[in-house]
PDB file of N, CA, C and O in Angstrom:
ATOM      1  N   MET G 573      -6.471 -17.206   0.717  1.00  0.00           N
ATOM      2  CA  MET G 573      -6.828 -16.315  -0.370  1.00  0.00           C
ATOM      3  C   MET G 573      -8.280 -16.504  -0.814  1.00  0.00           C
ATOM      4  O   MET G 573      -8.742 -15.847  -1.720  1.00  0.00           O
ATOM      5  N   LYS G 574      -8.983 -17.399  -0.162  1.00  0.00           N
ATOM      6  CA  LYS G 574     -10.367 -17.656  -0.544  1.00  0.00           C
ATOM      7  C   LYS G 574     -11.253 -16.429  -0.310  1.00  0.00           C
ATOM      8  O   LYS G 574     -12.200 -16.199  -1.053  1.00  0.00           O
ATOM      9  N   ILE G 575     -10.932 -15.626   0.692  1.00  0.00           N
ATOM     10  CA  ILE G 575     -11.724 -14.427   0.971  1.00  0.00           C
ATOM     11  C   ILE G 575     -11.626 -13.450  -0.187  1.00  0.00           C
ATOM     12  O   ILE G 575     -12.634 -12.880  -0.629  1.00  0.00           O
ATOM     13  N   LYS G 576     -10.430 -13.262  -0.710  1.00  0.00           N
ATOM     14  CA  LYS G 576     -10.251 -12.347  -1.846  1.00  0.00           C
ATOM     15  C   LYS G 576     -10.987 -12.855  -3.081  1.00  0.00           C
ATOM     16  O   LYS G 576     -11.597 -12.077  -3.810  1.00  0.00           O
ATOM     17  N   GLU G 577     -10.935 -14.149  -3.304  1.00  0.00           N
ATOM     18  CA  GLU G 577     -11.644 -14.740  -4.444  1.00  0.00           C
ATOM     19  C   GLU G 577     -13.150 -14.537  -4.313  1.00  0.00           C
ATOM     20  O   GLU G 577     -13.823 -14.192  -5.292  1.00  0.00           O
ATOM     21  N   ASN G 578     -13.668 -14.749  -3.096  1.00  0.00           N
ATOM     22  CA  ASN G 578     -15.097 -14.553  -2.865  1.00  0.00           C
ATOM     23  C   ASN G 578     -15.500 -13.100  -3.085  1.00  0.00           C
ATOM     24  O   ASN G 578     -16.559 -12.821  -3.651  1.00  0.00           O
ATOM     25  N   LYS G 579     -14.664 -12.184  -2.639  1.00  0.00           N
ATOM     26  CA  LYS G 579     -14.965 -10.761  -2.812  1.00  0.00           C
ATOM     27  C   LYS G 579     -15.032 -10.396  -4.292  1.00  0.00           C
ATOM     28  O   LYS G 579     -15.933  -9.692  -4.732  1.00  0.00           O
ATOM     29  N   VAL G 580     -14.089 -10.920  -5.068  1.00  0.00           N
ATOM     30  CA  VAL G 580     -14.079 -10.647  -6.511  1.00  0.00           C
ATOM     31  C   VAL G 580     -15.321 -11.246  -7.167  1.00  0.00           C
ATOM     32  O   VAL G 580     -15.976 -10.593  -7.982  1.00  0.00           O
ATOM     33  N   LEU G 581     -15.661 -12.462  -6.798  1.00  0.00           N
ATOM     34  CA  LEU G 581     -16.847 -13.104  -7.361  1.00  0.00           C
ATOM     35  C   LEU G 581     -18.123 -12.351  -6.990  1.00  0.00           C
ATOM     36  O   LEU G 581     -19.029 -12.190  -7.819  1.00  0.00           O
ATOM     37  N   GLN G 582     -18.207 -11.864  -5.757  1.00  0.00           N
ATOM     38  CA  GLN G 582     -19.377 -11.109  -5.333  1.00  0.00           C
ATOM     39  C   GLN G 582     -19.493  -9.799  -6.105  1.00  0.00           C
ATOM     40  O   GLN G 582     -20.583  -9.396  -6.499  1.00  0.00           O
ATOM     41  N   GLU G 583     -18.364  -9.128  -6.320  1.00  0.00           N
ATOM     42  CA  GLU G 583     -18.393  -7.877  -7.074  1.00  0.00           C
ATOM     43  C   GLU G 583     -18.805  -8.118  -8.524  1.00  0.00           C
ATOM     44  O   GLU G 583     -19.552  -7.335  -9.101  1.00  0.00           O
ATOM     45  N   GLN G 584     -18.322  -9.203  -9.113  1.00  0.00           N
ATOM     46  CA  GLN G 584     -18.716  -9.535 -10.480  1.00  0.00           C
ATOM     47  C   GLN G 584     -20.210  -9.834 -10.553  1.00  0.00           C
ATOM     48  O   GLN G 584     -20.899  -9.389 -11.469  1.00  0.00           O
ATOM     49  N   ARG G 585     -20.702 -10.563  -9.579  1.00  0.00           N
ATOM     50  CA  ARG G 585     -22.131 -10.905  -9.539  1.00  0.00           C
ATOM     51  C   ARG G 585     -22.979  -9.649  -9.354  1.00  0.00           C
ATOM     52  O   ARG G 585     -24.012  -9.482  -9.997  1.00  0.00           O
ATOM     53  N   LEU G 586     -22.534  -8.748  -8.479  1.00  0.00           N
ATOM     54  CA  LEU G 586     -23.242  -7.490  -8.274  1.00  0.00           C
ATOM     55  C   LEU G 586     -23.272  -6.670  -9.559  1.00  0.00           C
ATOM     56  O   LEU G 586     -24.303  -6.089  -9.908  1.00  0.00           O
ATOM     57  N   ASN G 587     -22.166  -6.673 -10.278  1.00  0.00           N
ATOM     58  CA  ASN G 587     -22.098  -5.945 -11.547  1.00  0.00           C
ATOM     59  C   ASN G 587     -23.070  -6.549 -12.558  1.00  0.00           C
ATOM     60  O   ASN G 587     -23.781  -5.829 -13.255  1.00  0.00           O
ATOM     61  N   GLU G 588     -23.126  -7.876 -12.637  1.00  0.00           N
ATOM     62  CA  GLU G 588     -24.052  -8.546 -13.550  1.00  0.00           C
ATOM     63  C   GLU G 588     -25.504  -8.219 -13.204  1.00  0.00           C
ATOM     64  O   GLU G 588     -26.313  -7.920 -14.092  1.00  0.00           O
ATOM     65  N   ILE G 589     -25.834  -8.268 -11.925  1.00  0.00           N
ATOM     66  CA  ILE G 589     -27.204  -7.999 -11.493  1.00  0.00           C
ATOM     67  C   ILE G 589     -27.582  -6.552 -11.783  1.00  0.00           C
ATOM     68  O   ILE G 589     -28.674  -6.274 -12.276  1.00  0.00           O
ATOM     69  N   SER G 590     -26.661  -5.634 -11.501  1.00  0.00           N
ATOM     70  CA  SER G 590     -26.968  -4.224 -11.736  1.00  0.00           C
ATOM     71  C   SER G 590     -27.143  -3.940 -13.227  1.00  0.00           C
ATOM     72  O   SER G 590     -28.015  -3.157 -13.606  1.00  0.00           O
ATOM     73  N   MET G 591     -26.352  -4.585 -14.076  1.00  0.00           N
ATOM     74  CA  MET G 591     -26.518  -4.401 -15.517  1.00  0.00           C
ATOM     75  C   MET G 591     -27.841  -4.999 -15.982  1.00  0.00           C
ATOM     76  O   MET G 591     -28.532  -4.423 -16.826  1.00  0.00           O
ATOM     77  N   ASP G 592     -28.195  -6.156 -15.427  1.00  0.00           N
ATOM     78  CA  ASP G 592     -29.438  -6.829 -15.794  1.00  0.00           C
ATOM     79  C   ASP G 592     -30.659  -5.991 -15.398  1.00  0.00           C
ATOM     80  O   ASP G 592     -31.629  -5.904 -16.143  1.00  0.00           O
ATOM     81  N   LYS G 593     -30.603  -5.361 -14.235  1.00  0.00           N
ATOM     82  CA  LYS G 593     -31.734  -4.574 -13.731  1.00  0.00           C
ATOM     83  C   LYS G 593     -31.707  -3.132 -14.209  1.00  0.00           C
ATOM     84  O   LYS G 593     -32.649  -2.383 -13.980  1.00  0.00           O
ATOM     85  N   GLY G 594     -30.619  -2.710 -14.848  1.00  0.00           N
ATOM     86  CA  GLY G 594     -30.532  -1.341 -15.341  1.00  0.00           C
ATOM     87  C   GLY G 594     -30.219  -0.320 -14.266  1.00  0.00           C
ATOM     88  O   GLY G 594     -30.664   0.815 -14.334  1.00  0.00           O
ATOM     89  N   VAL G 595     -29.467  -0.736 -13.254  1.00  0.00           N
ATOM     90  CA  VAL G 595     -29.114   0.135 -12.140  1.00  0.00           C
ATOM     91  C   VAL G 595     -27.631   0.472 -12.245  1.00  0.00           C
ATOM     92  O   VAL G 595     -26.825  -0.360 -12.668  1.00  0.00           O
ATOM     93  N   ASP G 596     -27.275   1.689 -11.847  1.00  0.00           N
ATOM     94  CA  ASP G 596     -25.884   2.117 -11.894  1.00  0.00           C
ATOM     95  C   ASP G 596     -25.058   1.345 -10.857  1.00  0.00           C
ATOM     96  O   ASP G 596     -25.347   1.397  -9.658  1.00  0.00           O
ATOM     97  N   TYR G 597     -24.052   0.637 -11.309  1.00  0.00           N
ATOM     98  CA  TYR G 597     -23.210  -0.191 -10.449  1.00  0.00           C
ATOM     99  C   TYR G 597     -22.488   0.648  -9.404  1.00  0.00           C
ATOM    100  O   TYR G 597     -22.399   0.262  -8.236  1.00  0.00           O
ATOM    101  N   ASP G 598     -21.978   1.814  -9.791  1.00  0.00           N
ATOM    102  CA  ASP G 598     -21.238   2.658  -8.849  1.00  0.00           C
ATOM    103  C   ASP G 598     -22.137   3.153  -7.723  1.00  0.00           C
ATOM    104  O   ASP G 598     -21.699   3.254  -6.573  1.00  0.00           O
ATOM    105  N   SER G 599     -23.389   3.440  -8.031  1.00  0.00           N
ATOM    106  CA  SER G 599     -24.329   3.883  -7.002  1.00  0.00           C
ATOM    107  C   SER G 599     -24.584   2.776  -5.985  1.00  0.00           C
ATOM    108  O   SER G 599     -24.584   3.017  -4.783  1.00  0.00           O
ATOM    109  N   ILE G 600     -24.795   1.580  -6.481  1.00  0.00           N
ATOM    110  CA  ILE G 600     -25.037   0.442  -5.591  1.00  0.00           C
ATOM    111  C   ILE G 600     -23.820   0.184  -4.715  1.00  0.00           C
ATOM    112  O   ILE G 600     -23.932  -0.029  -3.513  1.00  0.00           O
ATOM    113  N   LYS G 601     -22.655   0.228  -5.319  1.00  0.00           N
ATOM    114  CA  LYS G 601     -21.423  -0.007  -4.564  1.00  0.00           C
ATOM    115  C   LYS G 601     -21.230   1.069  -3.500  1.00  0.00           C
ATOM    116  O   LYS G 601     -20.837   0.775  -2.367  1.00  0.00           O
ATOM    117  N   SER G 602     -21.532   2.308  -3.837  1.00  0.00           N
ATOM    118  CA  SER G 602     -21.430   3.409  -2.887  1.00  0.00           C
ATOM    119  C   SER G 602     -22.396   3.229  -1.723  1.00  0.00           C
ATOM    120  O   SER G 602     -22.040   3.452  -0.561  1.00  0.00           O
ATOM    121  N   LEU G 603     -23.622   2.807  -2.025  1.00  0.00           N
ATOM    122  CA  LEU G 603     -24.596   2.576  -0.964  1.00  0.00           C
ATOM    123  C   LEU G 603     -24.192   1.413  -0.064  1.00  0.00           C
ATOM    124  O   LEU G 603     -24.366   1.470   1.154  1.00  0.00           O
ATOM    125  N   LEU G 604     -23.653   0.369  -0.640  1.00  0.00           N
ATOM    126  CA  LEU G 604     -23.188  -0.757   0.176  1.00  0.00           C
ATOM    127  C   LEU G 604     -22.053  -0.329   1.104  1.00  0.00           C
ATOM    128  O   LEU G 604     -21.986  -0.750   2.256  1.00  0.00           O
ATOM    129  N   GLU G 605     -21.165   0.513   0.603  1.00  0.00           N
ATOM    130  CA  GLU G 605     -20.074   1.018   1.429  1.00  0.00           C
ATOM    131  C   GLU G 605     -20.608   1.870   2.580  1.00  0.00           C
ATOM    132  O   GLU G 605     -20.113   1.791   3.697  1.00  0.00           O
ATOM    133  N   SER G 606     -21.643   2.663   2.310  1.00  0.00           N
ATOM    134  CA  SER G 606     -22.213   3.491   3.380  1.00  0.00           C
ATOM    135  C   SER G 606     -22.889   2.617   4.442  1.00  0.00           C
ATOM    136  O   SER G 606     -22.869   2.953   5.624  1.00  0.00           O
ATOM    137  N   VAL G 607     -23.478   1.501   4.027  1.00  0.00           N
ATOM    138  CA  VAL G 607     -24.080   0.582   4.999  1.00  0.00           C
ATOM    139  C   VAL G 607     -22.994  -0.024   5.881  1.00  0.00           C
ATOM    140  O   VAL G 607     -23.156  -0.137   7.103  1.00  0.00           O
ATOM    141  N   ARG G 608     -21.871  -0.404   5.286  1.00  0.00           N
ATOM    142  CA  ARG G 608     -20.763  -0.935   6.083  1.00  0.00           C
ATOM    143  C   ARG G 608     -20.275   0.100   7.085  1.00  0.00           C
ATOM    144  O   ARG G 608     -20.014  -0.221   8.249  1.00  0.00           O
ATOM    145  N   THR G 609     -20.149   1.334   6.647  1.00  0.00           N
ATOM    146  CA  THR G 609     -19.703   2.402   7.532  1.00  0.00           C
ATOM    147  C   THR G 609     -20.706   2.608   8.652  1.00  0.00           C
ATOM    148  O   THR G 609     -20.330   2.779   9.803  1.00  0.00           O
ATOM    149  N   LYS G 610     -21.981   2.574   8.305  1.00  0.00           N
ATOM    150  CA  LYS G 610     -23.034   2.745   9.312  1.00  0.00           C
ATOM    151  C   LYS G 610     -22.949   1.657  10.367  1.00  0.00           C
ATOM    152  O   LYS G 610     -23.029   1.928  11.562  1.00  0.00           O
ATOM    153  N   LYS G 611     -22.765   0.417   9.931  1.00  0.00           N
ATOM    154  CA  LYS G 611     -22.701  -0.693  10.878  1.00  0.00           C
ATOM    155  C   LYS G 611     -21.446  -0.623  11.742  1.00  0.00           C
ATOM    156  O   LYS G 611     -21.486  -0.918  12.925  1.00  0.00           O
ATOM    157  N   LEU G 612     -20.326  -0.232  11.143  1.00  0.00           N
ATOM    158  CA  LEU G 612     -19.082  -0.181  11.898  1.00  0.00           C
ATOM    159  C   LEU G 612     -19.034   0.992  12.868  1.00  0.00           C
ATOM    160  O   LEU G 612     -18.547   0.861  13.979  1.00  0.00           O
ATOM    161  N   LEU G 613     -19.527   2.136  12.437  1.00  0.00           N
ATOM    162  CA  LEU G 613     -19.387   3.352  13.233  1.00  0.00           C
ATOM    163  C   LEU G 613     -20.684   3.813  13.882  1.00  0.00           C
ATOM    164  O   LEU G 613     -20.690   4.822  14.577  1.00  0.00           O
ATOM    165  N   LYS G 614     -21.786   3.101  13.621  1.00  0.00           N
ATOM    166  CA  LYS G 614     -23.097   3.474  14.166  1.00  0.00           C
ATOM    167  C   LYS G 614     -23.468   4.899  13.753  1.00  0.00           C
ATOM    168  O   LYS G 614     -23.918   5.713  14.547  1.00  0.00           O
ATOM    169  N   ARG G 615     -23.260   5.200  12.476  1.00  0.00           N
ATOM    170  CA  ARG G 615     -23.527   6.544  11.968  1.00  0.00           C
ATOM    171  C   ARG G 615     -24.730   6.516  11.027  1.00  0.00           C
ATOM    172  O   ARG G 615     -24.599   6.376   9.831  1.00  0.00           O
ATOM    173  N   ASN G 616     -25.909   6.694  11.581  1.00  0.00           N
ATOM    174  CA  ASN G 616     -27.141   6.655  10.784  1.00  0.00           C
ATOM    175  C   ASN G 616     -27.246   7.849   9.849  1.00  0.00           C
ATOM    176  O   ASN G 616     -27.734   7.724   8.735  1.00  0.00           O
ATOM    177  N   ASN G 617     -26.835   9.025  10.306  1.00  0.00           N
ATOM    178  CA  ASN G 617     -26.958  10.219   9.476  1.00  0.00           C
ATOM    179  C   ASN G 617     -26.099  10.109   8.218  1.00  0.00           C
ATOM    180  O   ASN G 617     -26.500  10.571   7.157  1.00  0.00           O
ATOM    181  N   TYR G 618     -24.930   9.517   8.330  1.00  0.00           N
ATOM    182  CA  TYR G 618     -24.049   9.353   7.180  1.00  0.00           C
ATOM    183  C   TYR G 618     -24.731   8.515   6.108  1.00  0.00           C
ATOM    184  O   TYR G 618     -24.719   8.857   4.934  1.00  0.00           O
ATOM    185  N   HIS G 619     -25.340   7.432   6.523  1.00  0.00           N
ATOM    186  CA  HIS G 619     -26.001   6.532   5.573  1.00  0.00           C
ATOM    187  C   HIS G 619     -27.175   7.234   4.890  1.00  0.00           C
ATOM    188  O   HIS G 619     -27.339   7.141   3.672  1.00  0.00           O
ATOM    189  N   GLN G 620     -27.983   7.937   5.651  1.00  0.00           N
ATOM    190  CA  GLN G 620     -29.125   8.642   5.072  1.00  0.00           C
ATOM    191  C   GLN G 620     -28.661   9.723   4.103  1.00  0.00           C
ATOM    192  O   GLN G 620     -29.234   9.893   3.028  1.00  0.00           O
ATOM    193  N   GLN G 621     -27.605  10.442   4.443  1.00  0.00           N
ATOM    194  CA  GLN G 621     -27.079  11.470   3.558  1.00  0.00           C
ATOM    195  C   GLN G 621     -26.545  10.846   2.272  1.00  0.00           C
ATOM    196  O   GLN G 621     -26.712  11.389   1.192  1.00  0.00           O
ATOM    197  N   LYS G 622     -25.909   9.690   2.383  1.00  0.00           N
ATOM    198  CA  LYS G 622     -25.379   9.002   1.205  1.00  0.00           C
ATOM    199  C   LYS G 622     -26.524   8.586   0.278  1.00  0.00           C
ATOM    200  O   LYS G 622     -26.419   8.735  -0.942  1.00  0.00           O
ATOM    201  N   ILE G 623     -27.611   8.089   0.842  1.00  0.00           N
ATOM    202  CA  ILE G 623     -28.773   7.714   0.034  1.00  0.00           C
ATOM    203  C   ILE G 623     -29.312   8.942  -0.691  1.00  0.00           C
ATOM    204  O   ILE G 623     -29.592   8.888  -1.896  1.00  0.00           O
ATOM    205  N   ASN G 624     -29.444  10.045   0.026  1.00  0.00           N
ATOM    206  CA  ASN G 624     -29.942  11.280  -0.594  1.00  0.00           C
ATOM    207  C   ASN G 624     -29.024  11.748  -1.711  1.00  0.00           C
ATOM    208  O   ASN G 624     -29.497  12.183  -2.769  1.00  0.00           O
ATOM    209  N   ASP G 625     -27.722  11.677  -1.500  1.00  0.00           N
ATOM    210  CA  ASP G 625     -26.764  12.100  -2.527  1.00  0.00           C
ATOM    211  C   ASP G 625     -26.890  11.254  -3.788  1.00  0.00           C
ATOM    212  O   ASP G 625     -26.853  11.773  -4.904  1.00  0.00           O
ATOM    213  N   VAL G 626     -27.019   9.942  -3.625  1.00  0.00           N
ATOM    214  CA  VAL G 626     -27.129   9.043  -4.779  1.00  0.00           C
ATOM    215  C   VAL G 626     -28.420   9.314  -5.546  1.00  0.00           C
ATOM    216  O   VAL G 626     -28.423   9.356  -6.779  1.00  0.00           O
ATOM    217  N   ILE G 627     -29.506   9.536  -4.828  1.00  0.00           N
ATOM    218  CA  ILE G 627     -30.786   9.815  -5.486  1.00  0.00           C
ATOM    219  C   ILE G 627     -30.715  11.132  -6.259  1.00  0.00           C
ATOM    220  O   ILE G 627     -31.151  11.203  -7.401  1.00  0.00           O
ATOM    221  N   GLU G 628     -30.160  12.158  -5.634  1.00  0.00           N
ATOM    222  CA  GLU G 628     -30.044  13.452  -6.302  1.00  0.00           C
ATOM    223  C   GLU G 628     -29.157  13.360  -7.542  1.00  0.00           C
ATOM    224  O   GLU G 628     -29.455  13.952  -8.575  1.00  0.00           O
ATOM    225  N   LYS G 629     -28.082  12.593  -7.443  1.00  0.00           N
ATOM    226  CA  LYS G 629     -27.186  12.428  -8.585  1.00  0.00           C
ATOM    227  C   LYS G 629     -27.895  11.699  -9.724  1.00  0.00           C
ATOM    228  O   LYS G 629     -27.723  12.038 -10.893  1.00  0.00           O
ATOM    229  N   ALA G 630     -28.704  10.706  -9.381  1.00  0.00           N
ATOM    230  CA  ALA G 630     -29.423   9.942 -10.409  1.00  0.00           C
ATOM    231  C   ALA G 630     -30.495  10.791 -11.091  1.00  0.00           C
ATOM    232  O   ALA G 630     -30.762  10.607 -12.272  1.00  0.00           O
ATOM    233  N   ILE G 631     -31.102  11.690 -10.343  1.00  0.00           N
ATOM    234  CA  ILE G 631     -32.156  12.527 -10.903  1.00  0.00           C
ATOM    235  C   ILE G 631     -31.589  13.537 -11.892  1.00  0.00           C
ATOM    236  O   ILE G 631     -32.199  13.825 -12.909  1.00  0.00           O
ATOM    237  N   LYS G 632     -30.407  14.072 -11.605  1.00  0.00           N
ATOM    238  CA  LYS G 632     -29.809  15.098 -12.477  1.00  0.00           C
ATOM    239  C   LYS G 632     -29.317  14.568 -13.762  1.00  0.00           C
ATOM    240  O   LYS G 632     -29.221  13.636 -14.246  1.00  0.00           O
TER     241      LYS G 632
END
């Protein structure tokens, strides 16, 4: 169960860092998920589109 504990601790740390830096936690989490998808599926276009979507959402 150490893997699950580490995952929870990492998510908490990411949340703390994003709050400290003033960045939207959901956006960061979404971008990290797109990077995982890119690495697993070798889908560069998906990752770039996800970055564009997050930026456009933040601007609006």
